[in-house]
mmCIF file of C-alpha atoms in Angstrom:
data_model
loop_
_atom_site.group_PDB
_atom_site.id
_atom_site.type_symbol
_atom_site.label_atom_id
_atom_site.label_comp_id
_atom_site.label_asym_id
_atom_site.label_seq_id
_atom_site.Cartn_x
_atom_site.Cartn_y
_atom_site.Cartn_z
ATOM 1 C CA ALA A 11 164.619 38.904 108.588
ATOM 2 C CA GLN A 12 164.334 35.175 108.214
ATOM 3 C CA SER A 13 161.917 33.270 110.420
ATOM 4 C CA VAL A 14 160.699 29.707 110.632
ATOM 5 C CA SER A 15 157.381 28.514 111.988
ATOM 6 C CA GLN A 16 156.479 24.976 112.945
ATOM 7 C CA HIS A 17 152.780 24.559 113.485
ATOM 8 C CA ASN A 18 152.718 21.396 115.526
ATOM 9 C CA HIS A 19 154.293 21.708 118.950
ATOM 10 C CA HIS A 20 153.463 18.268 120.273
ATOM 11 C CA VAL A 21 152.331 15.323 118.197
ATOM 12 C CA ILE A 22 151.322 11.947 119.573
ATOM 13 C CA LEU A 23 150.967 9.025 117.194
ATOM 14 C CA SER A 24 150.639 5.292 117.370
ATOM 15 C CA GLU A 25 153.183 3.110 115.633
ATOM 16 C CA ALA A 26 152.574 2.670 111.904
ATOM 17 C CA ALA A 27 150.645 5.934 111.680
ATOM 18 C CA SER A 28 151.663 8.427 109.045
ATOM 19 C CA LEU A 29 153.426 11.622 110.011
ATOM 20 C CA GLU A 30 153.442 15.102 108.581
ATOM 21 C CA LEU A 31 155.062 18.010 110.392
ATOM 22 C CA GLY A 32 154.489 21.460 109.031
ATOM 23 C CA CYS A 33 157.193 24.049 108.467
ATOM 24 C CA ASN A 34 156.840 27.476 106.916
ATOM 25 C CA TYR A 35 159.572 30.029 106.491
ATOM 26 C CA SER A 36 159.711 33.708 105.822
ATOM 27 C CA TYR A 37 162.473 34.955 103.557
ATOM 28 C CA GLY A 38 162.399 36.670 100.208
ATOM 29 C CA GLY A 39 165.526 35.208 98.671
ATOM 30 C CA THR A 40 166.941 31.799 97.957
ATOM 31 C CA VAL A 41 167.020 29.554 100.976
ATOM 32 C CA ASN A 42 168.438 26.232 102.003
ATOM 33 C CA LEU A 43 166.088 24.153 104.105
ATOM 34 C CA PHE A 44 166.815 21.535 106.710
ATOM 35 C CA TRP A 45 165.155 19.165 109.104
ATOM 36 C CA TYR A 46 167.072 18.136 112.204
ATOM 37 C CA VAL A 47 166.164 15.545 114.804
ATOM 38 C CA GLN A 48 167.181 15.458 118.446
ATOM 39 C CA TYR A 49 166.690 12.143 120.189
ATOM 40 C CA PRO A 50 166.421 12.242 123.977
ATOM 41 C CA GLY A 51 169.793 13.036 125.483
ATOM 42 C CA GLN A 52 171.531 13.292 122.134
ATOM 43 C CA HIS A 53 172.809 16.052 119.893
ATOM 44 C CA LEU A 54 171.064 17.421 116.837
ATOM 45 C CA GLN A 55 171.358 15.273 113.735
ATOM 46 C CA LEU A 56 170.573 16.175 110.157
ATOM 47 C CA LEU A 57 167.575 14.294 108.753
ATOM 48 C CA LEU A 58 167.524 15.828 105.314
ATOM 49 C CA LYS A 59 168.212 19.014 103.431
ATOM 50 C CA TYR A 60 167.137 20.902 100.329
ATOM 51 C CA PHE A 61 169.428 23.179 98.368
ATOM 52 C CA SER A 62 168.067 23.004 94.831
ATOM 53 C CA GLY A 63 166.690 20.594 92.237
ATOM 54 C CA ASP A 64 163.977 18.045 92.952
ATOM 55 C CA PRO A 65 161.721 19.609 95.584
ATOM 56 C CA LEU A 66 160.981 16.215 97.071
ATOM 57 C CA VAL A 67 163.962 15.192 99.127
ATOM 58 C CA LYS A 68 164.544 11.944 100.889
ATOM 59 C CA GLY A 69 166.479 11.675 104.081
ATOM 60 C CA ILE A 70 167.556 9.072 106.553
ATOM 61 C CA LYS A 71 165.274 6.630 108.362
ATOM 62 C CA GLY A 72 162.495 6.837 105.793
ATOM 63 C CA PHE A 73 161.820 10.543 106.173
ATOM 64 C CA GLU A 74 161.132 12.848 103.260
ATOM 65 C CA ALA A 75 160.213 16.476 102.819
ATOM 66 C CA GLU A 76 158.712 18.521 100.046
ATOM 67 C CA PHE A 77 159.703 22.058 99.245
ATOM 68 C CA ILE A 78 156.769 24.068 97.923
ATOM 69 C CA LYS A 79 158.150 27.441 96.969
ATOM 70 C CA SER A 80 154.768 29.076 96.405
ATOM 71 C CA LYS A 81 153.721 28.184 99.927
ATOM 72 C CA PHE A 82 157.086 28.844 101.559
ATOM 73 C CA SER A 83 156.760 25.404 103.073
ATOM 74 C CA PHE A 84 158.999 22.441 103.725
ATOM 75 C CA ASN A 85 156.874 19.806 105.440
ATOM 76 C CA LEU A 86 158.379 16.633 106.821
ATOM 77 C CA ARG A 87 156.687 13.306 106.195
ATOM 78 C CA LYS A 88 157.053 9.660 107.039
ATOM 79 C CA PRO A 89 154.529 7.052 105.903
ATOM 80 C CA SER A 90 154.811 4.824 108.947
ATOM 81 C CA VAL A 91 156.383 5.944 112.205
ATOM 82 C CA GLN A 92 158.128 3.737 114.703
ATOM 83 C CA TRP A 93 158.518 4.031 118.436
ATOM 84 C CA SER A 94 162.180 4.901 117.854
ATOM 85 C CA ASP A 95 161.122 8.054 116.012
ATOM 86 C CA THR A 96 160.160 9.617 119.328
ATOM 87 C CA ALA A 97 162.242 12.788 119.381
ATOM 88 C CA GLU A 98 162.268 16.538 118.907
ATOM 89 C CA TYR A 99 162.177 17.718 115.292
ATOM 90 C CA PHE A 100 163.437 21.077 114.107
ATOM 91 C CA CYS A 101 163.005 22.794 110.793
ATOM 92 C CA ALA A 102 165.735 25.280 109.890
ATOM 93 C CA VAL A 103 166.729 27.618 107.089
ATOM 94 C CA ASN A 104 169.703 29.632 106.027
ATOM 95 C CA ALA A 105 170.389 32.034 103.220
ATOM 96 C CA GLY A 106 170.978 30.352 99.891
ATOM 97 C CA SER A 107 174.577 31.406 99.560
ATOM 98 C CA SER A 108 175.569 29.693 102.781
ATOM 99 C CA SER A 109 174.789 26.120 101.676
ATOM 100 C CA ASN A 110 175.123 23.820 104.628
ATOM 101 C CA THR A 111 177.706 25.724 106.549
ATOM 102 C CA GLY A 112 176.094 29.005 107.433
ATOM 103 C CA LYS A 113 174.144 30.120 110.436
ATOM 104 C CA LEU A 114 170.770 28.504 110.820
ATOM 105 C CA ILE A 115 167.441 29.934 111.837
ATOM 106 C CA PHE A 116 165.385 27.303 113.622
ATOM 107 C CA GLY A 117 161.694 26.752 114.074
ATOM 108 C CA GLN A 118 160.223 26.214 117.519
ATOM 109 C CA GLY A 119 160.521 22.472 117.305
ATOM 110 C CA THR A 120 157.942 19.693 117.386
ATOM 111 C CA THR A 121 157.938 16.996 119.996
ATOM 112 C CA LEU A 122 156.912 13.694 118.466
ATOM 113 C CA GLN A 123 155.791 10.951 120.777
ATOM 114 C CA VAL A 124 155.148 7.562 119.218
ATOM 115 C CA LYS A 125 153.217 5.091 121.290
ATOM 116 C CA PRO A 126 154.090 1.418 120.857
ATOM 117 C CA GLY B 16 181.144 9.074 117.333
ATOM 118 C CA ALA B 17 180.827 12.749 118.018
ATOM 119 C CA VAL B 18 182.602 15.086 115.634
ATOM 120 C CA VAL B 19 181.937 18.155 117.743
ATOM 121 C CA SER B 20 182.709 17.924 121.423
ATOM 122 C CA GLN B 21 181.074 20.305 123.849
ATOM 123 C CA HIS B 22 182.142 20.515 127.460
ATOM 124 C CA PRO B 23 180.858 20.524 130.115
ATOM 125 C CA SER B 24 177.552 18.847 129.474
ATOM 126 C CA ARG B 25 176.088 20.244 132.647
ATOM 127 C CA VAL B 26 177.151 22.968 135.035
ATOM 128 C CA ILE B 27 175.611 24.426 138.151
ATOM 129 C CA CYS B 28 177.021 27.678 139.442
ATOM 130 C CA LYS B 29 176.295 30.454 141.896
ATOM 131 C CA SER B 30 174.950 33.784 140.776
ATOM 132 C CA GLY B 31 177.755 36.197 139.960
ATOM 133 C CA THR B 32 180.280 33.625 138.839
ATOM 134 C CA SER B 33 181.512 33.073 135.305
ATOM 135 C CA VAL B 34 181.190 29.865 133.377
ATOM 136 C CA LYS B 35 183.213 28.762 130.367
ATOM 137 C CA ILE B 36 181.852 26.344 127.792
ATOM 138 C CA GLU B 37 184.134 24.748 125.232
ATOM 139 C CA CYS B 38 183.290 23.613 121.736
ATOM 140 C CA ARG B 39 185.833 21.539 119.848
ATOM 141 C CA SER B 40 185.745 20.241 116.335
ATOM 142 C CA LEU B 41 187.259 16.782 116.148
ATOM 143 C CA ASP B 42 189.067 15.659 113.010
ATOM 144 C CA PHE B 43 188.386 18.847 111.090
ATOM 145 C CA GLN B 44 189.129 22.533 111.273
ATOM 146 C CA ALA B 45 186.419 25.108 111.660
ATOM 147 C CA THR B 46 187.167 28.759 111.021
ATOM 148 C CA THR B 47 183.596 29.494 111.978
ATOM 149 C CA MET B 48 181.471 28.084 114.769
ATOM 150 C CA PHE B 49 178.013 29.030 115.936
ATOM 151 C CA TRP B 50 176.568 29.355 119.407
ATOM 152 C CA TYR B 51 172.890 28.794 120.076
ATOM 153 C CA ARG B 52 170.720 29.047 123.131
ATOM 154 C CA GLN B 53 167.673 26.883 123.651
ATOM 155 C CA PHE B 54 164.964 27.832 126.106
ATOM 156 C CA PRO B 55 162.569 25.192 127.472
ATOM 157 C CA LYS B 56 159.913 24.299 124.919
ATOM 158 C CA LYS B 57 161.425 26.840 122.555
ATOM 159 C CA SER B 58 163.575 26.880 119.514
ATOM 160 C CA LEU B 59 167.312 27.234 119.223
ATOM 161 C CA MET B 60 168.180 30.900 119.078
ATOM 162 C CA LEU B 61 171.378 31.887 117.328
ATOM 163 C CA MET B 62 173.478 33.945 119.688
ATOM 164 C CA ALA B 63 176.655 34.588 117.767
ATOM 165 C CA THR B 64 179.050 33.492 115.082
ATOM 166 C CA SER B 65 182.503 32.689 116.349
ATOM 167 C CA ASN B 66 185.290 33.572 113.932
ATOM 168 C CA GLU B 67 188.787 32.194 114.242
ATOM 169 C CA GLY B 68 191.299 35.001 114.550
ATOM 170 C CA SER B 69 188.758 37.800 114.696
ATOM 171 C CA LYS B 70 185.895 39.110 116.756
ATOM 172 C CA ALA B 71 182.683 37.195 117.077
ATOM 173 C CA THR B 72 179.576 38.467 115.351
ATOM 174 C CA TYR B 73 176.668 38.779 117.736
ATOM 175 C CA GLU B 74 173.000 38.617 116.857
ATOM 176 C CA GLN B 75 170.744 41.480 117.732
ATOM 177 C CA GLY B 76 169.828 41.569 121.390
ATOM 178 C CA VAL B 77 172.734 39.403 122.569
ATOM 179 C CA GLU B 78 175.076 41.170 124.987
ATOM 180 C CA LYS B 79 178.630 40.684 123.840
ATOM 181 C CA ASP B 80 180.037 41.659 127.231
ATOM 182 C CA LYS B 81 177.825 39.090 128.869
ATOM 183 C CA PHE B 82 178.583 36.256 126.505
ATOM 184 C CA LEU B 83 182.259 36.371 125.666
ATOM 185 C CA ILE B 84 183.342 34.306 122.705
ATOM 186 C CA ASN B 85 186.900 33.383 121.916
ATOM 187 C CA HIS B 86 187.882 31.349 118.868
ATOM 188 C CA ALA B 87 191.500 30.748 119.761
ATOM 189 C CA SER B 88 192.285 28.006 117.295
ATOM 190 C CA LEU B 89 190.850 26.277 114.266
ATOM 191 C CA THR B 90 189.342 23.581 116.454
ATOM 192 C CA LEU B 91 188.245 25.417 119.578
ATOM 193 C CA SER B 92 185.699 28.062 120.401
ATOM 194 C CA THR B 93 184.739 29.031 123.937
ATOM 195 C CA LEU B 94 181.680 30.791 125.283
ATOM 196 C CA THR B 95 182.041 32.433 128.675
ATOM 197 C CA VAL B 96 178.918 33.500 130.487
ATOM 198 C CA THR B 97 180.163 36.307 132.691
ATOM 199 C CA SER B 98 178.603 37.192 136.027
ATOM 200 C CA ALA B 99 175.924 34.618 135.497
ATOM 201 C CA HIS B 100 172.428 35.205 136.825
ATOM 202 C CA PRO B 101 169.472 32.852 137.128
ATOM 203 C CA GLU B 102 167.990 34.211 133.906
ATOM 204 C CA ASP B 103 171.077 32.928 132.083
ATOM 205 C CA SER B 104 170.067 29.383 132.955
ATOM 206 C CA SER B 105 169.510 27.621 129.677
ATOM 207 C CA PHE B 106 170.749 25.000 127.270
ATOM 208 C CA TYR B 107 173.650 26.204 125.135
ATOM 209 C CA ILE B 108 174.570 24.422 121.920
ATOM 210 C CA CYS B 109 177.459 24.977 119.556
ATOM 211 C CA SER B 110 177.851 23.924 115.962
ATOM 212 C CA ALA B 111 180.806 23.694 113.636
ATOM 213 C CA PRO B 112 180.550 23.422 109.879
ATOM 214 C CA ASN B 113 182.821 21.038 108.037
ATOM 215 C CA VAL B 114 183.145 23.046 104.855
ATOM 216 C CA ALA B 115 184.929 20.289 102.954
ATOM 217 C CA LYS B 116 182.038 17.913 103.575
ATOM 218 C CA ASN B 117 179.385 20.638 103.438
ATOM 219 C CA ILE B 118 177.957 19.380 106.709
ATOM 220 C CA GLN B 119 177.262 21.221 109.927
ATOM 221 C CA TYR B 120 177.781 19.287 113.145
ATOM 222 C CA PHE B 121 176.293 20.085 116.528
ATOM 223 C CA GLY B 122 177.638 19.612 119.992
ATOM 224 C CA ALA B 123 175.604 17.738 122.586
ATOM 225 C CA GLY B 124 174.856 20.934 124.444
ATOM 226 C CA THR B 125 175.552 22.347 127.896
ATOM 227 C CA ARG B 126 172.858 22.676 130.510
ATOM 228 C CA LEU B 127 173.637 25.746 132.633
ATOM 229 C CA SER B 128 171.835 26.231 135.916
ATOM 230 C CA VAL B 129 172.552 29.408 137.846
ATOM 231 C CA LEU B 130 171.445 29.379 141.463
#
């Protein structure tokens, strides 16, 4: 069965600090990988996704993630966070054949708090 | 604006009553929708896949008689929590994939509190 693990449950950073949120998945086949963000009081929004090709993907708002197949990882990064990045971040996977429209398996989520 | 509408956003009910949550795709048709449950400080757990015109597919451990899913049209799926109990209190989120755009959209969620 697929599973997703996010190592950081609560991260507190000052503005301009660099961010890296860990995500590891467990699945033997081809996977599609996603990072979603949930701002306070809002619905989940897609930050970025990886289906195939360049393992370094860039998303919205300056976020990027790197797929390392050998490590089953898809860590999220941002060089310089802003106060507005305060939110809940979720890593998710689905089976490779489902592209972006299949059921998702989510990680536990990471709460990011950015101090001004 | 929102492309998936979920209603209500918050509901408080008495133990033993049933609660219906609606999930609508706006501006696109969705033959499949997904229902998730989110516990405090926990991840979103997939409950079931709602299929238009056929029975929903439930994940292991999810009681289908407890969580009734009806996908009556190409833009509407409903989740009914039957005979709700305090342990059913949670945050329920639906999603609908726009296959043409290869994007999955999420509703804003429904906070259910059972007294």
